[in-house]
PDB file of C-alpha atoms in Angstrom:
ATOM      1  CA  ASP A   1      98.758 146.262 100.480  1.00  0.00           C
ATOM      2  CA  ALA A   2     100.460 147.913 103.453  1.00  0.00           C
ATOM      3  CA  GLY A   3      99.695 151.383 102.174  1.00  0.00           C
ATOM      4  CA  VAL A   4     102.217 154.088 103.026  1.00  0.00           C
ATOM      5  CA  THR A   5     104.904 152.959 105.455  1.00  0.00           C
ATOM      6  CA  GLN A   6     106.972 155.398 107.485  1.00  0.00           C
ATOM      7  CA  SER A   7     109.952 154.727 109.721  1.00  0.00           C
ATOM      8  CA  PRO A   8     110.801 155.160 112.460  1.00  0.00           C
ATOM      9  CA  THR A   9     107.515 155.773 114.289  1.00  0.00           C
ATOM     10  CA  HIS A  10     109.155 157.805 117.032  1.00  0.00           C
ATOM     11  CA  LEU A  11     112.560 159.274 117.666  1.00  0.00           C
ATOM     12  CA  ILE A  12     114.258 161.749 119.943  1.00  0.00           C
ATOM     13  CA  LYS A  13     117.116 163.942 118.800  1.00  0.00           C
ATOM     14  CA  THR A  14     119.243 166.622 120.366  1.00  0.00           C
ATOM     15  CA  ARG A  15     119.229 170.201 119.132  1.00  0.00           C
ATOM     16  CA  GLY A  16     121.821 170.656 116.383  1.00  0.00           C
ATOM     17  CA  GLN A  17     121.744 167.044 115.253  1.00  0.00           C
ATOM     18  CA  GLN A  18     120.619 165.735 111.898  1.00  0.00           C
ATOM     19  CA  VAL A  19     117.765 163.312 111.245  1.00  0.00           C
ATOM     20  CA  THR A  20     116.562 161.159 108.357  1.00  0.00           C
ATOM     21  CA  LEU A  21     112.988 159.964 108.049  1.00  0.00           C
ATOM     22  CA  ARG A  22     111.878 157.344 105.557  1.00  0.00           C
ATOM     23  CA  CYS A  23     108.748 156.665 103.544  1.00  0.00           C
ATOM     24  CA  SER A  24     107.663 153.798 101.314  1.00  0.00           C
ATOM     25  CA  PRO A  25     104.729 154.756  99.094  1.00  0.00           C
ATOM     26  CA  LYS A  26     101.625 152.730  98.452  1.00  0.00           C
ATOM     27  CA  SER A  27     102.008 150.152  95.714  1.00  0.00           C
ATOM     28  CA  GLY A  28     101.389 151.800  92.350  1.00  0.00           C
ATOM     29  CA  HIS A  29     102.132 155.315  93.609  1.00  0.00           C
ATOM     30  CA  ASP A  30     105.160 157.173  92.293  1.00  0.00           C
ATOM     31  CA  THR A  31     104.776 160.601  93.901  1.00  0.00           C
ATOM     32  CA  VAL A  32     105.678 161.336  97.509  1.00  0.00           C
ATOM     33  CA  SER A  33     104.811 164.446  99.500  1.00  0.00           C
ATOM     34  CA  TRP A  34     106.009 165.346 102.988  1.00  0.00           C
ATOM     35  CA  TYR A  35     104.100 167.343 105.579  1.00  0.00           C
ATOM     36  CA  GLN A  36     104.968 168.676 109.017  1.00  0.00           C
ATOM     37  CA  GLN A  37     102.231 168.689 111.641  1.00  0.00           C
ATOM     38  CA  ALA A  38     103.019 170.632 114.772  1.00  0.00           C
ATOM     39  CA  LEU A  39     100.928 170.035 117.879  1.00  0.00           C
ATOM     40  CA  GLY A  40      97.474 171.541 117.506  1.00  0.00           C
ATOM     41  CA  GLN A  41      98.030 172.487 113.887  1.00  0.00           C
ATOM     42  CA  GLY A  42      97.055 171.056 110.527  1.00  0.00           C
ATOM     43  CA  PRO A  43      99.661 169.414 108.297  1.00  0.00           C
ATOM     44  CA  GLN A  44     101.930 171.885 106.508  1.00  0.00           C
ATOM     45  CA  PHE A  45     103.406 171.017 103.101  1.00  0.00           C
ATOM     46  CA  ILE A  46     107.195 170.648 102.997  1.00  0.00           C
ATOM     47  CA  PHE A  47     107.903 169.326  99.492  1.00  0.00           C
ATOM     48  CA  GLN A  48     106.932 166.783  96.859  1.00  0.00           C
ATOM     49  CA  TYR A  49     109.044 164.353  94.869  1.00  0.00           C
ATOM     50  CA  TYR A  50     108.250 162.836  91.491  1.00  0.00           C
ATOM     51  CA  GLU A  51     110.644 161.062  89.141  1.00  0.00           C
ATOM     52  CA  GLU A  52     113.383 161.526  91.739  1.00  0.00           C
ATOM     53  CA  GLU A  53     113.134 165.307  91.561  1.00  0.00           C
ATOM     54  CA  GLU A  54     111.684 167.905  93.893  1.00  0.00           C
ATOM     55  CA  ARG A  55     108.625 169.224  92.057  1.00  0.00           C
ATOM     56  CA  GLN A  56     107.037 171.522  94.607  1.00  0.00           C
ATOM     57  CA  ARG A  57     108.293 173.083  97.808  1.00  0.00           C
ATOM     58  CA  GLY A  58     106.584 174.759 100.693  1.00  0.00           C
ATOM     59  CA  ASN A  59     107.883 177.541 102.884  1.00  0.00           C
ATOM     60  CA  PHE A  60     110.582 175.589 104.709  1.00  0.00           C
ATOM     61  CA  PRO A  61     114.271 176.465 105.086  1.00  0.00           C
ATOM     62  CA  ASP A  62     117.053 174.686 103.239  1.00  0.00           C
ATOM     63  CA  ARG A  63     117.741 172.653 106.391  1.00  0.00           C
ATOM     64  CA  PHE A  64     114.912 170.497 105.114  1.00  0.00           C
ATOM     65  CA  SER A  65     115.932 168.380 102.154  1.00  0.00           C
ATOM     66  CA  GLY A  66     114.780 165.201 100.559  1.00  0.00           C
ATOM     67  CA  HIS A  67     115.449 162.465  98.138  1.00  0.00           C
ATOM     68  CA  GLN A  68     113.479 159.979  96.089  1.00  0.00           C
ATOM     69  CA  PHE A  69     114.896 156.655  95.035  1.00  0.00           C
ATOM     70  CA  PRO A  70     114.229 154.696  91.816  1.00  0.00           C
ATOM     71  CA  ASN A  71     111.801 152.456  93.710  1.00  0.00           C
ATOM     72  CA  TYR A  72     109.794 155.638  94.580  1.00  0.00           C
ATOM     73  CA  SER A  73     110.619 155.502  98.286  1.00  0.00           C
ATOM     74  CA  SER A  74     111.696 158.774  99.816  1.00  0.00           C
ATOM     75  CA  GLU A  75     113.735 160.287 102.621  1.00  0.00           C
ATOM     76  CA  LEU A  76     113.299 163.545 104.472  1.00  0.00           C
ATOM     77  CA  ASN A  77     116.463 164.998 106.003  1.00  0.00           C
ATOM     78  CA  VAL A  78     116.558 167.793 108.526  1.00  0.00           C
ATOM     79  CA  ASN A  79     119.895 169.353 109.488  1.00  0.00           C
ATOM     80  CA  ALA A  80     120.806 171.482 112.485  1.00  0.00           C
ATOM     81  CA  LEU A  81     117.677 170.518 114.368  1.00  0.00           C
ATOM     82  CA  LEU A  82     115.832 173.185 116.327  1.00  0.00           C
ATOM     83  CA  LEU A  83     113.408 172.684 119.196  1.00  0.00           C
ATOM     84  CA  GLY A  84     110.710 174.004 116.857  1.00  0.00           C
ATOM     85  CA  ASP A  85     111.244 171.084 114.494  1.00  0.00           C
ATOM     86  CA  SER A  86     109.486 168.834 117.006  1.00  0.00           C
ATOM     87  CA  ALA A  87     106.405 167.606 115.185  1.00  0.00           C
ATOM     88  CA  LEU A  88     104.680 164.722 113.469  1.00  0.00           C
ATOM     89  CA  TYR A  89     106.054 164.257 109.969  1.00  0.00           C
ATOM     90  CA  LEU A  90     103.608 162.778 107.510  1.00  0.00           C
ATOM     91  CA  CYS A  91     104.302 161.202 104.173  1.00  0.00           C
ATOM     92  CA  ALA A  92     101.615 161.025 101.494  1.00  0.00           C
ATOM     93  CA  SER A  93     101.899 159.120  98.252  1.00  0.00           C
ATOM     94  CA  SER A  94      99.852 159.539  95.113  1.00  0.00           C
ATOM     95  CA  ASP A  95      99.530 158.545  91.476  1.00  0.00           C
ATOM     96  CA  PRO A  96      99.475 161.510  89.058  1.00  0.00           C
ATOM     97  CA  ARG A  97      96.895 159.671  86.974  1.00  0.00           C
ATOM     98  CA  VAL A  98      94.453 159.709  89.897  1.00  0.00           C
ATOM     99  CA  PRO A  99      93.807 163.367  90.787  1.00  0.00           C
ATOM    100  CA  TYR A 100      94.113 164.117  94.493  1.00  0.00           C
ATOM    101  CA  GLY A 101      94.255 160.432  95.404  1.00  0.00           C
ATOM    102  CA  TYR A 102      96.621 160.951  98.330  1.00  0.00           C
ATOM    103  CA  THR A 103      97.271 158.148 100.820  1.00  0.00           C
ATOM    104  CA  PHE A 104      98.827 159.209 104.105  1.00  0.00           C
ATOM    105  CA  GLY A 105     101.158 157.279 106.352  1.00  0.00           C
ATOM    106  CA  SER A 106     100.912 157.130 110.115  1.00  0.00           C
ATOM    107  CA  GLY A 107     103.772 159.551 110.516  1.00  0.00           C
ATOM    108  CA  THR A 108     107.034 159.834 112.423  1.00  0.00           C
ATOM    109  CA  ARG A 109     106.914 161.648 115.737  1.00  0.00           C
ATOM    110  CA  LEU A 110     110.137 163.676 116.094  1.00  0.00           C
ATOM    111  CA  THR A 111     111.042 165.210 119.437  1.00  0.00           C
ATOM    112  CA  VAL A 112     113.989 167.579 119.612  1.00  0.00           C
ATOM    113  CA  VAL A 113     115.423 168.163 123.087  1.00  0.00           C
TER     114      VAL A 113
ATOM    115  CA  ALA B   1      98.645 182.484  98.595  1.00  0.00           C
ATOM    116  CA  GLN B   2      96.421 179.684  99.802  1.00  0.00           C
ATOM    117  CA  ARG B   3      94.800 179.827 103.202  1.00  0.00           C
ATOM    118  CA  VAL B   4      92.245 177.667 104.999  1.00  0.00           C
ATOM    119  CA  THR B   5      90.517 178.795 108.161  1.00  0.00           C
ATOM    120  CA  GLN B   6      88.612 176.562 110.528  1.00  0.00           C
ATOM    121  CA  PRO B   7      87.338 179.013 113.141  1.00  0.00           C
ATOM    122  CA  GLU B   8      86.420 176.491 115.822  1.00  0.00           C
ATOM    123  CA  LYS B   9      88.655 173.982 117.588  1.00  0.00           C
ATOM    124  CA  LEU B  10      85.989 171.828 119.157  1.00  0.00           C
ATOM    125  CA  LEU B  11      82.371 170.969 118.495  1.00  0.00           C
ATOM    126  CA  SER B  12      80.514 168.803 120.975  1.00  0.00           C
ATOM    127  CA  VAL B  13      76.999 167.561 120.151  1.00  0.00           C
ATOM    128  CA  PHE B  14      74.624 164.858 121.266  1.00  0.00           C
ATOM    129  CA  LYS B  15      73.901 161.825 119.112  1.00  0.00           C
ATOM    130  CA  GLY B  16      71.216 162.619 116.570  1.00  0.00           C
ATOM    131  CA  ALA B  17      71.917 166.361 116.550  1.00  0.00           C
ATOM    132  CA  PRO B  18      72.879 168.169 113.334  1.00  0.00           C
ATOM    133  CA  VAL B  19      76.516 168.968 112.718  1.00  0.00           C
ATOM    134  CA  GLU B  20      78.129 171.798 110.788  1.00  0.00           C
ATOM    135  CA  LEU B  21      81.894 172.123 110.679  1.00  0.00           C
ATOM    136  CA  LYS B  22      82.931 175.457 109.256  1.00  0.00           C
ATOM    137  CA  CYS B  23      85.654 176.054 106.701  1.00  0.00           C
ATOM    138  CA  ASN B  24      86.595 179.250 104.893  1.00  0.00           C
ATOM    139  CA  TYR B  25      89.312 179.591 102.318  1.00  0.00           C
ATOM    140  CA  SER B  26      91.360 182.151 100.468  1.00  0.00           C
ATOM    141  CA  TYR B  27      92.688 181.444  96.991  1.00  0.00           C
ATOM    142  CA  SER B  28      92.843 183.623  93.926  1.00  0.00           C
ATOM    143  CA  GLY B  29      92.537 180.829  91.394  1.00  0.00           C
ATOM    144  CA  SER B  30      90.222 177.864  90.966  1.00  0.00           C
ATOM    145  CA  PRO B  31      90.328 175.832  94.183  1.00  0.00           C
ATOM    146  CA  GLU B  32      89.775 172.176  94.856  1.00  0.00           C
ATOM    147  CA  LEU B  33      88.369 171.683  98.361  1.00  0.00           C
ATOM    148  CA  PHE B  34      88.511 168.605 100.537  1.00  0.00           C
ATOM    149  CA  TRP B  35      87.567 167.345 103.970  1.00  0.00           C
ATOM    150  CA  TYR B  36      89.936 164.911 105.630  1.00  0.00           C
ATOM    151  CA  VAL B  37      89.165 162.944 108.777  1.00  0.00           C
ATOM    152  CA  GLN B  38      91.361 161.299 111.366  1.00  0.00           C
ATOM    153  CA  TYR B  39      89.701 158.816 113.699  1.00  0.00           C
ATOM    154  CA  SER B  40      91.407 157.897 116.954  1.00  0.00           C
ATOM    155  CA  ARG B  41      94.619 155.939 116.347  1.00  0.00           C
ATOM    156  CA  GLN B  42      94.069 155.958 112.574  1.00  0.00           C
ATOM    157  CA  ARG B  43      95.669 157.685 109.645  1.00  0.00           C
ATOM    158  CA  LEU B  44      94.501 160.833 107.986  1.00  0.00           C
ATOM    159  CA  GLN B  45      92.058 159.883 105.246  1.00  0.00           C
ATOM    160  CA  LEU B  46      89.974 161.642 102.650  1.00  0.00           C
ATOM    161  CA  LEU B  47      86.315 162.038 103.606  1.00  0.00           C
ATOM    162  CA  LEU B  48      85.030 163.891 100.571  1.00  0.00           C
ATOM    163  CA  ARG B  49      85.936 166.450  97.932  1.00  0.00           C
ATOM    164  CA  HIS B  50      83.741 169.059  96.379  1.00  0.00           C
ATOM    165  CA  ILE B  51      84.195 167.995  92.759  1.00  0.00           C
ATOM    166  CA  SER B  52      82.647 164.605  93.536  1.00  0.00           C
ATOM    167  CA  ARG B  53      79.436 166.113  94.894  1.00  0.00           C
ATOM    168  CA  GLU B  54      78.916 162.948  96.888  1.00  0.00           C
ATOM    169  CA  SER B  55      77.702 162.114 100.356  1.00  0.00           C
ATOM    170  CA  ILE B  56      80.067 160.020 102.452  1.00  0.00           C
ATOM    171  CA  LYS B  57      78.885 158.539 105.751  1.00  0.00           C
ATOM    172  CA  GLY B  58      76.002 160.981 105.620  1.00  0.00           C
ATOM    173  CA  PHE B  59      78.284 164.020 105.339  1.00  0.00           C
ATOM    174  CA  THR B  60      77.940 166.603 102.585  1.00  0.00           C
ATOM    175  CA  ALA B  61      79.804 169.793 101.773  1.00  0.00           C
ATOM    176  CA  ASP B  62      78.917 172.500  99.292  1.00  0.00           C
ATOM    177  CA  LEU B  63      81.438 174.883  97.824  1.00  0.00           C
ATOM    178  CA  ASN B  64      80.183 178.460  98.096  1.00  0.00           C
ATOM    179  CA  LYS B  65      82.503 180.569  95.990  1.00  0.00           C
ATOM    180  CA  GLY B  66      80.714 183.785  96.901  1.00  0.00           C
ATOM    181  CA  GLU B  67      81.328 183.254 100.610  1.00  0.00           C
ATOM    182  CA  THR B  68      84.562 181.284  99.991  1.00  0.00           C
ATOM    183  CA  SER B  69      83.274 178.567 102.278  1.00  0.00           C
ATOM    184  CA  PHE B  70      83.151 174.788 102.254  1.00  0.00           C
ATOM    185  CA  HIS B  71      81.240 173.810 105.372  1.00  0.00           C
ATOM    186  CA  LEU B  72      80.796 170.132 106.258  1.00  0.00           C
ATOM    187  CA  LYS B  73      77.326 169.083 107.320  1.00  0.00           C
ATOM    188  CA  LYS B  74      75.521 166.047 108.627  1.00  0.00           C
ATOM    189  CA  PRO B  75      71.860 166.071 109.670  1.00  0.00           C
ATOM    190  CA  PHE B  76      72.108 163.446 112.412  1.00  0.00           C
ATOM    191  CA  ALA B  77      75.425 162.863 114.169  1.00  0.00           C
ATOM    192  CA  GLN B  78      76.500 159.382 115.242  1.00  0.00           C
ATOM    193  CA  GLU B  79      78.971 158.478 117.983  1.00  0.00           C
ATOM    194  CA  GLU B  80      81.302 156.962 115.394  1.00  0.00           C
ATOM    195  CA  ASP B  81      81.624 160.407 113.790  1.00  0.00           C
ATOM    196  CA  SER B  82      83.787 161.525 116.707  1.00  0.00           C
ATOM    197  CA  ALA B  83      87.142 162.411 115.149  1.00  0.00           C
ATOM    198  CA  MET B  84      89.427 165.215 114.051  1.00  0.00           C
ATOM    199  CA  TYR B  85      88.316 166.910 110.829  1.00  0.00           C
ATOM    200  CA  TYR B  86      90.551 168.962 108.554  1.00  0.00           C
ATOM    201  CA  CYS B  87      89.491 171.151 105.674  1.00  0.00           C
ATOM    202  CA  ALA B  88      92.060 171.319 102.873  1.00  0.00           C
ATOM    203  CA  LEU B  89      92.566 173.213  99.643  1.00  0.00           C
ATOM    204  CA  SER B  90      94.581 172.547  96.532  1.00  0.00           C
ATOM    205  CA  GLY B  91      95.112 174.841  93.598  1.00  0.00           C
ATOM    206  CA  GLY B  92      92.940 173.199  90.976  1.00  0.00           C
ATOM    207  CA  ASP B  93      94.706 175.119  88.256  1.00  0.00           C
ATOM    208  CA  THR B  94      98.190 173.988  89.283  1.00  0.00           C
ATOM    209  CA  GLY B  95      97.960 170.283  88.617  1.00  0.00           C
ATOM    210  CA  ALA B  96      96.126 167.272  89.957  1.00  0.00           C
ATOM    211  CA  ASN B  97      98.728 166.562  92.609  1.00  0.00           C
ATOM    212  CA  SER B  98      99.386 170.063  93.822  1.00  0.00           C
ATOM    213  CA  LYS B  99     100.138 170.583  97.465  1.00  0.00           C
ATOM    214  CA  LEU B 100      97.365 170.536 100.021  1.00  0.00           C
ATOM    215  CA  THR B 101      96.918 173.462 102.365  1.00  0.00           C
ATOM    216  CA  PHE B 102      95.190 172.375 105.572  1.00  0.00           C
ATOM    217  CA  GLY B 103      93.249 174.217 108.203  1.00  0.00           C
ATOM    218  CA  LYS B 104      94.075 173.711 111.867  1.00  0.00           C
ATOM    219  CA  GLY B 105      91.357 171.134 112.261  1.00  0.00           C
ATOM    220  CA  ILE B 106      88.345 170.726 114.506  1.00  0.00           C
ATOM    221  CA  THR B 107      87.594 167.984 117.003  1.00  0.00           C
ATOM    222  CA  LEU B 108      84.061 166.668 116.724  1.00  0.00           C
ATOM    223  CA  SER B 109      82.791 164.928 119.842  1.00  0.00           C
ATOM    224  CA  VAL B 110      79.445 163.145 119.644  1.00  0.00           C
ATOM    225  CA  ARG B 111      78.014 162.252 123.032  1.00  0.00           C
ATOM    226  CA  PRO B 112      75.553 159.385 123.571  1.00  0.00           C
TER     227      PRO B 112
END
């Protein structure tokens, strides 16, 4: 089992551009959560997807959006990139039947220049 | 609102010394508290959670609701304990997969 897979591992974007990050959950998991981890900070919750719908959302602007596909994989989209969006983006998958059984991916390192 | 505070950024101890990583929280409801660990070049992973009342790798943590604290302790540190440690909180009364609120983390360095 590969666990949670995120792609790409690194990318560099220019301010104002749009970016899409991808996450494949652990086998058997159907819930995907996204976190942003700025340098020197703990992960901050962006949103969570379950049954292809956004179930919870953190304090992030509408520039951050997501999607979940029927196979439970998920995408995080960020529009109109700002320098402050530079961070490590983590995906965590879970099974609602296993309370708090989150499995984290290795993350995507986004640099906005 | 949920808030987790880890007041220290770095703790450096010698092998065999006791370790206490501090965590304080703010939450009006019934919290679920966790410690996550990230070893060098590895993914963030769950170390322990308060509802399990278990000891993992010699670490324990007791939830003190009066002091709103969830400090992580180990009586004798080992070099392999060197890692980044994050305290996290979830609203226990908002579902078993509610969002996690993390502290800023603390780097534990265990010297030989």
